[in-house]
Amino acid sequence: MTAKSAVAYVLRKPPKDFDLSKNKGGRPAHHDGETKKAAIAVRTAPSVRDALKAAADENGRSITQEVEKRLIVSFEADGGQRSSETERLLAKFAAEIAEIEQMTGKRWHKDRKTAGAVLEMFRRLPNHLVRTDDPYDDEFVSRTWDALYAARQETLKLMEHLRDFGISPWEQSYMKGRLFGNSSATPRRPEGQLGGILGRLAGVADMDRRELGRWREREQLERLELPPEAKRHALALIELLEGADERELSANEAHSEAIAPYLQAEEEGRTLYRSSKRRAAEMAVARGDDFSISDLF
């Protein structure tokens, strides 16, 4: 081939079925109503370019196509109903998923172990992130919690003094396992969304006050061989402990009443979502479409 014929070959008109848009990095063919794409000069850190290249390779796109796709997705998200708070919440989820994938070395949508870790993250993380209308921002609720904390501290101190006399205070008291987990534990202000410890608070207030009373401690004292003065002192401590139990239960009742509107509001929201998913599932069943069995319950 002569030099002249080679130039003519390069400059020849491409065949009609030739489409540059099918080639990586190629300029898409221009059709009616389509404008020419504009180039944007962007400088990025090497780590960003490496991440883009890895994503592009995984998705079967060029880096340019990957950047364009991600820009389109980001603008579509901006045009939706998501608020900045929602964006921050989703970003936190994305960061947690990235950390999980780094631990397992696999993508969550391609590996069951990684998917399991993501499911566990979704089970735990939202309670710590969704802090809307935190009841402890309410001064009244906060005061009732402080009063409950102080009452519990008083009870713990009296129980410790009784142990000095060889008396084991009844650990399975009315608060055991219901509020603070262990009746000898120091209570902490609940963290995260309502549920867990807060969900148990309301139940404690409804308990029968007849459970109060330190008759077990009194029986222990009767069996102990102590000097009369020591017995009188121990009996006085038991009576003080009974009074402390009353104050603790009263403080918990006040706290439960204060926090009840928050518990009710959250439960209404949960019920609303469950009902919505159930209705959608029932409609899917009627149409013969796929649905999640869990949405029916």
PDB file of C-alpha atoms in Angstrom:
ATOM      1  CA  MET A   1       0.000   0.000   0.000  1.00  0.00           C
ATOM      2  CA  THR A   2       1.393   3.387  -1.047  1.00  0.00           C
ATOM      3  CA  ALA A   3       1.509   6.358   1.335  1.00  0.00           C
ATOM      4  CA  LYS A   4      -1.256   8.068  -0.624  1.00  0.00           C
ATOM      5  CA  SER A   5      -3.537   5.042  -0.486  1.00  0.00           C
ATOM      6  CA  ALA A   6      -2.832   4.623   3.250  1.00  0.00           C
ATOM      7  CA  VAL A   7      -3.991   8.202   3.962  1.00  0.00           C
ATOM      8  CA  ALA A   8      -7.119   7.623   1.902  1.00  0.00           C
ATOM      9  CA  TYR A   9      -7.820   4.428   3.892  1.00  0.00           C
ATOM     10  CA  VAL A  10      -7.539   6.235   7.267  1.00  0.00           C
ATOM     11  CA  LEU A  11      -9.757   9.113   6.148  1.00  0.00           C
ATOM     12  CA  ARG A  12     -12.397   6.912   4.615  1.00  0.00           C
ATOM     13  CA  LYS A  13     -16.013   7.281   5.795  1.00  0.00           C
ATOM     14  CA  PRO A  14     -16.848   4.637   8.484  1.00  0.00           C
ATOM     15  CA  PRO A  15     -19.531   2.073   7.714  1.00  0.00           C
ATOM     16  CA  LYS A  16     -23.113   2.879   8.705  1.00  0.00           C
ATOM     17  CA  ASP A  17     -23.243   0.251  11.464  1.00  0.00           C
ATOM     18  CA  PHE A  18     -20.068   1.569  13.140  1.00  0.00           C
ATOM     19  CA  ASP A  19     -20.885   3.040  16.600  1.00  0.00           C
ATOM     20  CA  LEU A  20     -18.127   4.592  18.679  1.00  0.00           C
ATOM     21  CA  SER A  21     -20.380   4.571  21.724  1.00  0.00           C
ATOM     22  CA  LYS A  22     -19.937   0.795  21.940  1.00  0.00           C
ATOM     23  CA  ASN A  23     -16.204   1.171  22.434  1.00  0.00           C
ATOM     24  CA  LYS A  24     -14.765   2.064  25.854  1.00  0.00           C
ATOM     25  CA  GLY A  25     -13.733   5.689  25.925  1.00  0.00           C
ATOM     26  CA  GLY A  26     -15.364   6.322  22.585  1.00  0.00           C
ATOM     27  CA  ARG A  27     -17.626   9.292  21.863  1.00  0.00           C
ATOM     28  CA  PRO A  28     -21.279   8.245  21.596  1.00  0.00           C
ATOM     29  CA  ALA A  29     -22.873   8.684  18.208  1.00  0.00           C
ATOM     30  CA  HIS A  30     -24.871  11.879  17.789  1.00  0.00           C
ATOM     31  CA  HIS A  31     -28.545  11.386  17.101  1.00  0.00           C
ATOM     32  CA  ASP A  32     -31.336  13.857  16.566  1.00  0.00           C
ATOM     33  CA  GLY A  33     -31.835  16.007  19.647  1.00  0.00           C
ATOM     34  CA  GLU A  34     -28.577  14.883  21.253  1.00  0.00           C
ATOM     35  CA  THR A  35     -25.987  17.543  21.967  1.00  0.00           C
ATOM     36  CA  LYS A  36     -22.283  17.097  21.801  1.00  0.00           C
ATOM     37  CA  LYS A  37     -20.700  16.096  25.104  1.00  0.00           C
ATOM     38  CA  ALA A  38     -18.490  18.654  26.782  1.00  0.00           C
ATOM     39  CA  ALA A  39     -15.144  17.796  28.327  1.00  0.00           C
ATOM     40  CA  ILE A  40     -14.499  18.718  31.976  1.00  0.00           C
ATOM     41  CA  ALA A  41     -10.927  18.879  33.206  1.00  0.00           C
ATOM     42  CA  VAL A  42     -10.763  17.418  36.711  1.00  0.00           C
ATOM     43  CA  ARG A  43      -7.688  16.705  38.811  1.00  0.00           C
ATOM     44  CA  THR A  44      -8.041  14.021  41.477  1.00  0.00           C
ATOM     45  CA  ALA A  45      -5.866  12.384  44.076  1.00  0.00           C
ATOM     46  CA  PRO A  46      -4.231   9.135  42.955  1.00  0.00           C
ATOM     47  CA  SER A  47      -6.338   7.206  45.465  1.00  0.00           C
ATOM     48  CA  VAL A  48      -9.540   8.576  43.903  1.00  0.00           C
ATOM     49  CA  ARG A  49      -8.365   7.639  40.419  1.00  0.00           C
ATOM     50  CA  ASP A  50      -7.444   4.153  41.631  1.00  0.00           C
ATOM     51  CA  ALA A  51     -10.888   3.756  43.182  1.00  0.00           C
ATOM     52  CA  LEU A  52     -12.554   4.938  39.982  1.00  0.00           C
ATOM     53  CA  LYS A  53     -10.476   2.558  37.892  1.00  0.00           C
ATOM     54  CA  ALA A  54     -11.338  -0.370  40.159  1.00  0.00           C
ATOM     55  CA  ALA A  55     -15.039   0.486  39.983  1.00  0.00           C
ATOM     56  CA  ALA A  56     -14.877   0.965  36.222  1.00  0.00           C
ATOM     57  CA  ASP A  57     -13.170  -2.401  35.734  1.00  0.00           C
ATOM     58  CA  GLU A  58     -15.756  -4.132  37.907  1.00  0.00           C
ATOM     59  CA  ASN A  59     -18.643  -2.510  36.035  1.00  0.00           C
ATOM     60  CA  GLY A  60     -17.156  -3.035  32.584  1.00  0.00           C
ATOM     61  CA  ARG A  61     -16.824   0.679  31.862  1.00  0.00           C
ATOM     62  CA  SER A  62     -14.033   3.102  31.107  1.00  0.00           C
ATOM     63  CA  ILE A  63     -13.012   5.575  33.794  1.00  0.00           C
ATOM     64  CA  THR A  64     -14.736   8.353  31.837  1.00  0.00           C
ATOM     65  CA  GLN A  65     -17.934   6.345  31.605  1.00  0.00           C
ATOM     66  CA  GLU A  66     -17.743   5.494  35.301  1.00  0.00           C
ATOM     67  CA  VAL A  67     -17.361   9.149  36.269  1.00  0.00           C
ATOM     68  CA  GLU A  68     -20.282  10.146  34.054  1.00  0.00           C
ATOM     69  CA  LYS A  69     -22.485   7.387  35.460  1.00  0.00           C
ATOM     70  CA  ARG A  70     -21.728   8.401  39.039  1.00  0.00           C
ATOM     71  CA  LEU A  71     -22.408  12.052  38.282  1.00  0.00           C
ATOM     72  CA  ILE A  72     -25.779  11.181  36.760  1.00  0.00           C
ATOM     73  CA  VAL A  73     -26.692   9.082  39.811  1.00  0.00           C
ATOM     74  CA  SER A  74     -25.667  11.865  42.179  1.00  0.00           C
ATOM     75  CA  PHE A  75     -27.806  14.434  40.357  1.00  0.00           C
ATOM     76  CA  GLU A  76     -30.757  12.059  40.299  1.00  0.00           C
ATOM     77  CA  ALA A  77     -30.398  11.696  44.064  1.00  0.00           C
ATOM     78  CA  ASP A  78     -30.280  15.474  44.512  1.00  0.00           C
ATOM     79  CA  GLY A  79     -33.506  15.812  42.582  1.00  0.00           C
ATOM     80  CA  GLY A  80     -35.349  13.361  44.826  1.00  0.00           C
ATOM     81  CA  GLN A  81     -36.925  13.719  48.230  1.00  0.00           C
ATOM     82  CA  ARG A  82     -33.833  12.943  50.309  1.00  0.00           C
ATOM     83  CA  SER A  83     -32.854  15.578  52.840  1.00  0.00           C
ATOM     84  CA  SER A  84     -29.296  16.328  53.927  1.00  0.00           C
ATOM     85  CA  GLU A  85     -29.992  14.390  57.134  1.00  0.00           C
ATOM     86  CA  THR A  86     -31.025  11.371  55.073  1.00  0.00           C
ATOM     87  CA  GLU A  87     -27.888  11.722  52.969  1.00  0.00           C
ATOM     88  CA  ARG A  88     -25.732  11.703  56.107  1.00  0.00           C
ATOM     89  CA  LEU A  89     -27.534   8.623  57.395  1.00  0.00           C
ATOM     90  CA  LEU A  90     -27.035   6.784  54.100  1.00  0.00           C
ATOM     91  CA  ALA A  91     -23.394   7.871  53.995  1.00  0.00           C
ATOM     92  CA  LYS A  92     -22.885   6.321  57.427  1.00  0.00           C
ATOM     93  CA  PHE A  93     -24.445   3.078  56.243  1.00  0.00           C
ATOM     94  CA  ALA A  94     -22.198   3.128  53.168  1.00  0.00           C
ATOM     95  CA  ALA A  95     -19.117   3.699  55.331  1.00  0.00           C
ATOM     96  CA  GLU A  96     -20.052   0.783  57.589  1.00  0.00           C
ATOM     97  CA  ILE A  97     -20.610  -1.476  54.573  1.00  0.00           C
ATOM     98  CA  ALA A  98     -17.214  -0.456  53.163  1.00  0.00           C
ATOM     99  CA  GLU A  99     -15.584  -1.344  56.489  1.00  0.00           C
ATOM    100  CA  ILE A 100     -17.304  -4.729  56.499  1.00  0.00           C
ATOM    101  CA  GLU A 101     -16.183  -5.426  52.935  1.00  0.00           C
ATOM    102  CA  GLN A 102     -12.635  -4.530  53.928  1.00  0.00           C
ATOM    103  CA  MET A 103     -12.802  -7.064  56.770  1.00  0.00           C
ATOM    104  CA  THR A 104     -14.119  -9.892  54.602  1.00  0.00           C
ATOM    105  CA  GLY A 105     -12.396  -8.939  51.371  1.00  0.00           C
ATOM    106  CA  LYS A 106     -15.638  -9.534  49.466  1.00  0.00           C
ATOM    107  CA  ARG A 107     -18.564  -7.444  48.213  1.00  0.00           C
ATOM    108  CA  TRP A 108     -21.774  -7.729  50.231  1.00  0.00           C
ATOM    109  CA  HIS A 109     -23.886  -8.551  47.176  1.00  0.00           C
ATOM    110  CA  LYS A 110     -21.572 -11.364  46.100  1.00  0.00           C
ATOM    111  CA  ASP A 111     -20.730 -13.112  49.362  1.00  0.00           C
ATOM    112  CA  ARG A 112     -23.153 -14.512  51.942  1.00  0.00           C
ATOM    113  CA  LYS A 113     -20.784 -14.023  54.880  1.00  0.00           C
ATOM    114  CA  THR A 114     -20.359 -10.357  54.015  1.00  0.00           C
ATOM    115  CA  ALA A 115     -24.108 -10.023  53.508  1.00  0.00           C
ATOM    116  CA  GLY A 116     -24.641 -11.520  56.965  1.00  0.00           C
ATOM    117  CA  ALA A 117     -22.352  -8.914  58.508  1.00  0.00           C
ATOM    118  CA  VAL A 118     -24.272  -6.172  56.694  1.00  0.00           C
ATOM    119  CA  LEU A 119     -27.577  -7.538  57.993  1.00  0.00           C
ATOM    120  CA  GLU A 120     -26.206  -7.506  61.529  1.00  0.00           C
ATOM    121  CA  MET A 121     -25.047  -3.914  61.019  1.00  0.00           C
ATOM    122  CA  PHE A 122     -28.551  -2.910  59.968  1.00  0.00           C
ATOM    123  CA  ARG A 123     -29.930  -4.628  63.060  1.00  0.00           C
ATOM    124  CA  ARG A 124     -27.667  -2.716  65.422  1.00  0.00           C
ATOM    125  CA  LEU A 125     -26.637   0.587  63.871  1.00  0.00           C
ATOM    126  CA  PRO A 126     -29.959   2.393  63.254  1.00  0.00           C
ATOM    127  CA  ASN A 127     -30.744   2.525  66.987  1.00  0.00           C
ATOM    128  CA  HIS A 128     -27.603   4.597  67.512  1.00  0.00           C
ATOM    129  CA  LEU A 129     -28.028   6.825  64.466  1.00  0.00           C
ATOM    130  CA  VAL A 130     -31.709   7.700  64.522  1.00  0.00           C
ATOM    131  CA  ARG A 131     -31.870  10.117  67.447  1.00  0.00           C
ATOM    132  CA  THR A 132     -34.890  12.121  66.318  1.00  0.00           C
ATOM    133  CA  ASP A 133     -36.730  13.840  69.157  1.00  0.00           C
ATOM    134  CA  ASP A 134     -34.468  12.273  71.780  1.00  0.00           C
ATOM    135  CA  PRO A 135     -36.494  12.081  75.012  1.00  0.00           C
ATOM    136  CA  TYR A 136     -33.453  13.063  77.041  1.00  0.00           C
ATOM    137  CA  ASP A 137     -33.370  16.405  75.298  1.00  0.00           C
ATOM    138  CA  ASP A 138     -36.622  16.973  77.170  1.00  0.00           C
ATOM    139  CA  GLU A 139     -35.688  18.588  80.480  1.00  0.00           C
ATOM    140  CA  PHE A 140     -38.634  16.999  82.281  1.00  0.00           C
ATOM    141  CA  VAL A 141     -37.733  13.477  81.142  1.00  0.00           C
ATOM    142  CA  SER A 142     -34.096  14.097  81.987  1.00  0.00           C
ATOM    143  CA  ARG A 143     -34.991  15.193  85.515  1.00  0.00           C
ATOM    144  CA  THR A 144     -37.056  12.073  86.132  1.00  0.00           C
ATOM    145  CA  TRP A 145     -34.149   9.925  84.959  1.00  0.00           C
ATOM    146  CA  ASP A 146     -31.756  11.754  87.271  1.00  0.00           C
ATOM    147  CA  ALA A 147     -34.159  11.157  90.160  1.00  0.00           C
ATOM    148  CA  LEU A 148     -34.356   7.464  89.295  1.00  0.00           C
ATOM    149  CA  TYR A 149     -30.574   7.266  89.122  1.00  0.00           C
ATOM    150  CA  ALA A 150     -30.208   8.910  92.535  1.00  0.00           C
ATOM    151  CA  ALA A 151     -32.789   6.552  94.064  1.00  0.00           C
ATOM    152  CA  ARG A 152     -30.944   3.560  92.658  1.00  0.00           C
ATOM    153  CA  GLN A 153     -27.653   4.790  94.095  1.00  0.00           C
ATOM    154  CA  GLU A 154     -29.245   5.070  97.538  1.00  0.00           C
ATOM    155  CA  THR A 155     -30.486   1.479  97.289  1.00  0.00           C
ATOM    156  CA  LEU A 156     -27.073   0.187  96.228  1.00  0.00           C
ATOM    157  CA  LYS A 157     -25.310   1.853  99.169  1.00  0.00           C
ATOM    158  CA  LEU A 158     -27.747   0.391 101.706  1.00  0.00           C
ATOM    159  CA  MET A 159     -27.388  -3.061 100.165  1.00  0.00           C
ATOM    160  CA  GLU A 160     -23.621  -2.794 100.490  1.00  0.00           C
ATOM    161  CA  HIS A 161     -23.891  -1.862 104.185  1.00  0.00           C
ATOM    162  CA  LEU A 162     -26.097  -4.909 104.805  1.00  0.00           C
ATOM    163  CA  ARG A 163     -23.433  -7.170 103.341  1.00  0.00           C
ATOM    164  CA  ASP A 164     -21.070  -5.941 106.054  1.00  0.00           C
ATOM    165  CA  PHE A 165     -23.342  -7.720 108.561  1.00  0.00           C
ATOM    166  CA  GLY A 166     -23.281 -10.975 106.597  1.00  0.00           C
ATOM    167  CA  ILE A 167     -26.697 -10.398 105.020  1.00  0.00           C
ATOM    168  CA  SER A 168     -27.053 -10.957 101.278  1.00  0.00           C
ATOM    169  CA  PRO A 169     -29.632  -8.508  99.892  1.00  0.00           C
ATOM    170  CA  TRP A 170     -32.084 -10.162  97.558  1.00  0.00           C
ATOM    171  CA  GLU A 171     -30.621  -9.700  94.091  1.00  0.00           C
ATOM    172  CA  GLN A 172     -33.862 -10.707  92.387  1.00  0.00           C
ATOM    173  CA  SER A 173     -35.571  -7.543  93.567  1.00  0.00           C
ATOM    174  CA  TYR A 174     -38.338  -5.889  91.564  1.00  0.00           C
ATOM    175  CA  MET A 175     -35.728  -4.083  89.470  1.00  0.00           C
ATOM    176  CA  LYS A 176     -33.541  -7.128  88.792  1.00  0.00           C
ATOM    177  CA  GLY A 177     -33.261  -7.824  85.087  1.00  0.00           C
ATOM    178  CA  ARG A 178     -36.037  -5.356  84.304  1.00  0.00           C
ATOM    179  CA  LEU A 179     -34.318  -2.024  84.379  1.00  0.00           C
ATOM    180  CA  PHE A 180     -30.598  -2.079  85.094  1.00  0.00           C
ATOM    181  CA  GLY A 181     -29.946  -5.703  84.184  1.00  0.00           C
ATOM    182  CA  ASN A 182     -28.218  -6.433  87.483  1.00  0.00           C
ATOM    183  CA  SER A 183     -29.600  -5.005  90.703  1.00  0.00           C
ATOM    184  CA  SER A 184     -26.040  -4.362  91.892  1.00  0.00           C
ATOM    185  CA  ALA A 185     -25.110  -2.454  88.761  1.00  0.00           C
ATOM    186  CA  THR A 186     -24.797   1.293  88.520  1.00  0.00           C
ATOM    187  CA  PRO A 187     -27.422   2.562  86.072  1.00  0.00           C
ATOM    188  CA  ARG A 188     -26.448   4.596  83.048  1.00  0.00           C
ATOM    189  CA  ARG A 189     -28.543   6.890  80.939  1.00  0.00           C
ATOM    190  CA  PRO A 190     -29.880   4.883  78.000  1.00  0.00           C
ATOM    191  CA  GLU A 191     -28.176   5.493  74.658  1.00  0.00           C
ATOM    192  CA  GLY A 192     -29.638   5.070  71.205  1.00  0.00           C
ATOM    193  CA  GLN A 193     -33.223   5.080  70.105  1.00  0.00           C
ATOM    194  CA  LEU A 194     -36.101   4.077  72.353  1.00  0.00           C
ATOM    195  CA  GLY A 195     -36.157   0.377  73.007  1.00  0.00           C
ATOM    196  CA  GLY A 196     -34.046  -1.953  75.080  1.00  0.00           C
ATOM    197  CA  ILE A 197     -33.848  -0.479  78.549  1.00  0.00           C
ATOM    198  CA  LEU A 198     -36.460   2.182  77.765  1.00  0.00           C
ATOM    199  CA  GLY A 199     -38.867  -0.419  76.521  1.00  0.00           C
ATOM    200  CA  ARG A 200     -38.637  -2.138  79.903  1.00  0.00           C
ATOM    201  CA  LEU A 201     -39.230   0.996  81.934  1.00  0.00           C
ATOM    202  CA  ALA A 202     -42.963   1.129  81.365  1.00  0.00           C
ATOM    203  CA  GLY A 203     -43.392  -2.469  82.475  1.00  0.00           C
ATOM    204  CA  VAL A 204     -41.714  -1.899  85.821  1.00  0.00           C
ATOM    205  CA  ALA A 205     -44.194   0.795  86.813  1.00  0.00           C
ATOM    206  CA  ASP A 206     -47.089  -1.633  86.425  1.00  0.00           C
ATOM    207  CA  MET A 207     -45.657  -4.201  88.812  1.00  0.00           C
ATOM    208  CA  ASP A 208     -47.512  -5.118  91.994  1.00  0.00           C
ATOM    209  CA  ARG A 209     -46.130  -3.203  94.951  1.00  0.00           C
ATOM    210  CA  ARG A 210     -46.633  -6.312  97.047  1.00  0.00           C
ATOM    211  CA  GLU A 211     -43.322  -7.501  95.607  1.00  0.00           C
ATOM    212  CA  LEU A 212     -41.672  -4.869  97.749  1.00  0.00           C
ATOM    213  CA  GLY A 213     -40.511  -5.839 101.214  1.00  0.00           C
ATOM    214  CA  ARG A 214     -37.241  -7.183 102.555  1.00  0.00           C
ATOM    215  CA  TRP A 215     -38.618 -10.203 104.402  1.00  0.00           C
ATOM    216  CA  ARG A 216     -35.821 -12.391 103.064  1.00  0.00           C
ATOM    217  CA  GLU A 217     -33.241 -10.100 104.610  1.00  0.00           C
ATOM    218  CA  ARG A 218     -35.185 -10.135 107.878  1.00  0.00           C
ATOM    219  CA  GLU A 219     -35.135 -13.950 107.899  1.00  0.00           C
ATOM    220  CA  GLN A 220     -31.390 -13.927 107.322  1.00  0.00           C
ATOM    221  CA  LEU A 221     -30.932 -11.530 110.216  1.00  0.00           C
ATOM    222  CA  GLU A 222     -32.936 -13.784 112.542  1.00  0.00           C
ATOM    223  CA  ARG A 223     -30.635 -16.707 111.766  1.00  0.00           C
ATOM    224  CA  LEU A 224     -27.444 -14.734 112.356  1.00  0.00           C
ATOM    225  CA  GLU A 225     -25.751 -14.838 115.754  1.00  0.00           C
ATOM    226  CA  LEU A 226     -24.975 -11.155 116.198  1.00  0.00           C
ATOM    227  CA  PRO A 227     -24.701  -8.951 119.272  1.00  0.00           C
ATOM    228  CA  PRO A 228     -28.002  -7.210 120.107  1.00  0.00           C
ATOM    229  CA  GLU A 229     -26.634  -3.805 119.086  1.00  0.00           C
ATOM    230  CA  ALA A 230     -25.452  -5.135 115.734  1.00  0.00           C
ATOM    231  CA  LYS A 231     -28.844  -6.748 115.133  1.00  0.00           C
ATOM    232  CA  ARG A 232     -30.622  -3.474 115.859  1.00  0.00           C
ATOM    233  CA  HIS A 233     -28.310  -1.658 113.463  1.00  0.00           C
ATOM    234  CA  ALA A 234     -28.863  -4.256 110.737  1.00  0.00           C
ATOM    235  CA  LEU A 235     -32.634  -4.134 111.253  1.00  0.00           C
ATOM    236  CA  ALA A 236     -32.550  -0.347 110.903  1.00  0.00           C
ATOM    237  CA  LEU A 237     -30.662  -0.760 107.615  1.00  0.00           C
ATOM    238  CA  ILE A 238     -33.297  -3.201 106.349  1.00  0.00           C
ATOM    239  CA  GLU A 239     -36.037  -0.703 107.175  1.00  0.00           C
ATOM    240  CA  LEU A 240     -34.097   2.029 105.389  1.00  0.00           C
ATOM    241  CA  LEU A 241     -33.684  -0.280 102.407  1.00  0.00           C
ATOM    242  CA  GLU A 242     -37.430  -0.891 102.270  1.00  0.00           C
ATOM    243  CA  GLY A 243     -37.983   2.859 102.176  1.00  0.00           C
ATOM    244  CA  ALA A 244     -35.358   3.186  99.440  1.00  0.00           C
ATOM    245  CA  ASP A 245     -37.155   0.488  97.425  1.00  0.00           C
ATOM    246  CA  GLU A 246     -40.363   2.502  97.649  1.00  0.00           C
ATOM    247  CA  ARG A 247     -38.627   5.662  96.495  1.00  0.00           C
ATOM    248  CA  GLU A 248     -36.943   3.836  93.640  1.00  0.00           C
ATOM    249  CA  LEU A 249     -40.213   2.375  92.405  1.00  0.00           C
ATOM    250  CA  SER A 250     -41.932   5.761  92.688  1.00  0.00           C
ATOM    251  CA  ALA A 251     -39.081   7.406  90.766  1.00  0.00           C
ATOM    252  CA  ASN A 252     -39.379   4.784  88.059  1.00  0.00           C
ATOM    253  CA  GLU A 253     -43.138   5.292  87.819  1.00  0.00           C
ATOM    254  CA  ALA A 254     -42.558   9.025  87.330  1.00  0.00           C
ATOM    255  CA  HIS A 255     -39.927   8.376  84.676  1.00  0.00           C
ATOM    256  CA  SER A 256     -42.120   5.850  82.859  1.00  0.00           C
ATOM    257  CA  GLU A 257     -44.969   8.344  82.768  1.00  0.00           C
ATOM    258  CA  ALA A 258     -42.688  11.075  81.426  1.00  0.00           C
ATOM    259  CA  ILE A 259     -41.266   8.936  78.656  1.00  0.00           C
ATOM    260  CA  ALA A 260     -44.544   7.251  77.667  1.00  0.00           C
ATOM    261  CA  PRO A 261     -45.412   9.772  74.876  1.00  0.00           C
ATOM    262  CA  TYR A 262     -42.068   9.083  73.179  1.00  0.00           C
ATOM    263  CA  LEU A 263     -42.561   5.328  73.406  1.00  0.00           C
ATOM    264  CA  GLN A 264     -46.072   5.688  72.000  1.00  0.00           C
ATOM    265  CA  ALA A 265     -44.950   7.920  69.117  1.00  0.00           C
ATOM    266  CA  GLU A 266     -42.209   5.496  68.119  1.00  0.00           C
ATOM    267  CA  GLU A 267     -44.562   2.528  68.268  1.00  0.00           C
ATOM    268  CA  GLU A 268     -47.071   4.390  66.089  1.00  0.00           C
ATOM    269  CA  GLY A 269     -44.336   4.938  63.502  1.00  0.00           C
ATOM    270  CA  ARG A 270     -43.328   1.280  63.575  1.00  0.00           C
ATOM    271  CA  THR A 271     -46.969   0.224  63.214  1.00  0.00           C
ATOM    272  CA  LEU A 272     -47.444   2.633  60.308  1.00  0.00           C
ATOM    273  CA  TYR A 273     -44.502   1.140  58.420  1.00  0.00           C
ATOM    274  CA  ARG A 274     -45.496  -2.463  59.143  1.00  0.00           C
ATOM    275  CA  SER A 275     -49.064  -1.781  57.974  1.00  0.00           C
ATOM    276  CA  SER A 276     -47.812  -0.154  54.777  1.00  0.00           C
ATOM    277  CA  LYS A 277     -45.559  -3.107  53.948  1.00  0.00           C
ATOM    278  CA  ARG A 278     -48.336  -5.572  54.762  1.00  0.00           C
ATOM    279  CA  ARG A 279     -50.805  -3.819  52.445  1.00  0.00           C
ATOM    280  CA  ALA A 280     -48.245  -3.788  49.642  1.00  0.00           C
ATOM    281  CA  ALA A 281     -47.549  -7.500  50.159  1.00  0.00           C
ATOM    282  CA  GLU A 282     -51.265  -8.339  50.149  1.00  0.00           C
ATOM    283  CA  MET A 283     -51.689  -6.461  46.861  1.00  0.00           C
ATOM    284  CA  ALA A 284     -48.708  -8.321  45.420  1.00  0.00           C
ATOM    285  CA  VAL A 285     -50.280 -11.635  46.446  1.00  0.00           C
ATOM    286  CA  ALA A 286     -53.545 -10.655  44.755  1.00  0.00           C
ATOM    287  CA  ARG A 287     -51.690  -9.779  41.534  1.00  0.00           C
ATOM    288  CA  GLY A 288     -49.529 -12.880  41.671  1.00  0.00           C
ATOM    289  CA  ASP A 289     -46.348 -10.814  42.006  1.00  0.00           C
ATOM    290  CA  ASP A 290     -43.312 -11.583  44.120  1.00  0.00           C
ATOM    291  CA  PHE A 291     -43.364 -10.387  47.711  1.00  0.00           C
ATOM    292  CA  SER A 292     -41.466 -10.780  50.971  1.00  0.00           C
ATOM    293  CA  ILE A 293     -43.191 -13.173  53.353  1.00  0.00           C
ATOM    294  CA  SER A 294     -41.945 -11.143  56.327  1.00  0.00           C
ATOM    295  CA  ASP A 295     -44.008  -8.158  55.140  1.00  0.00           C
ATOM    296  CA  LEU A 296     -47.213 -10.056  55.906  1.00  0.00           C
ATOM    297  CA  PHE A 297     -46.432 -10.200  59.619  1.00  0.00           C
TER     298      PHE A 297
END
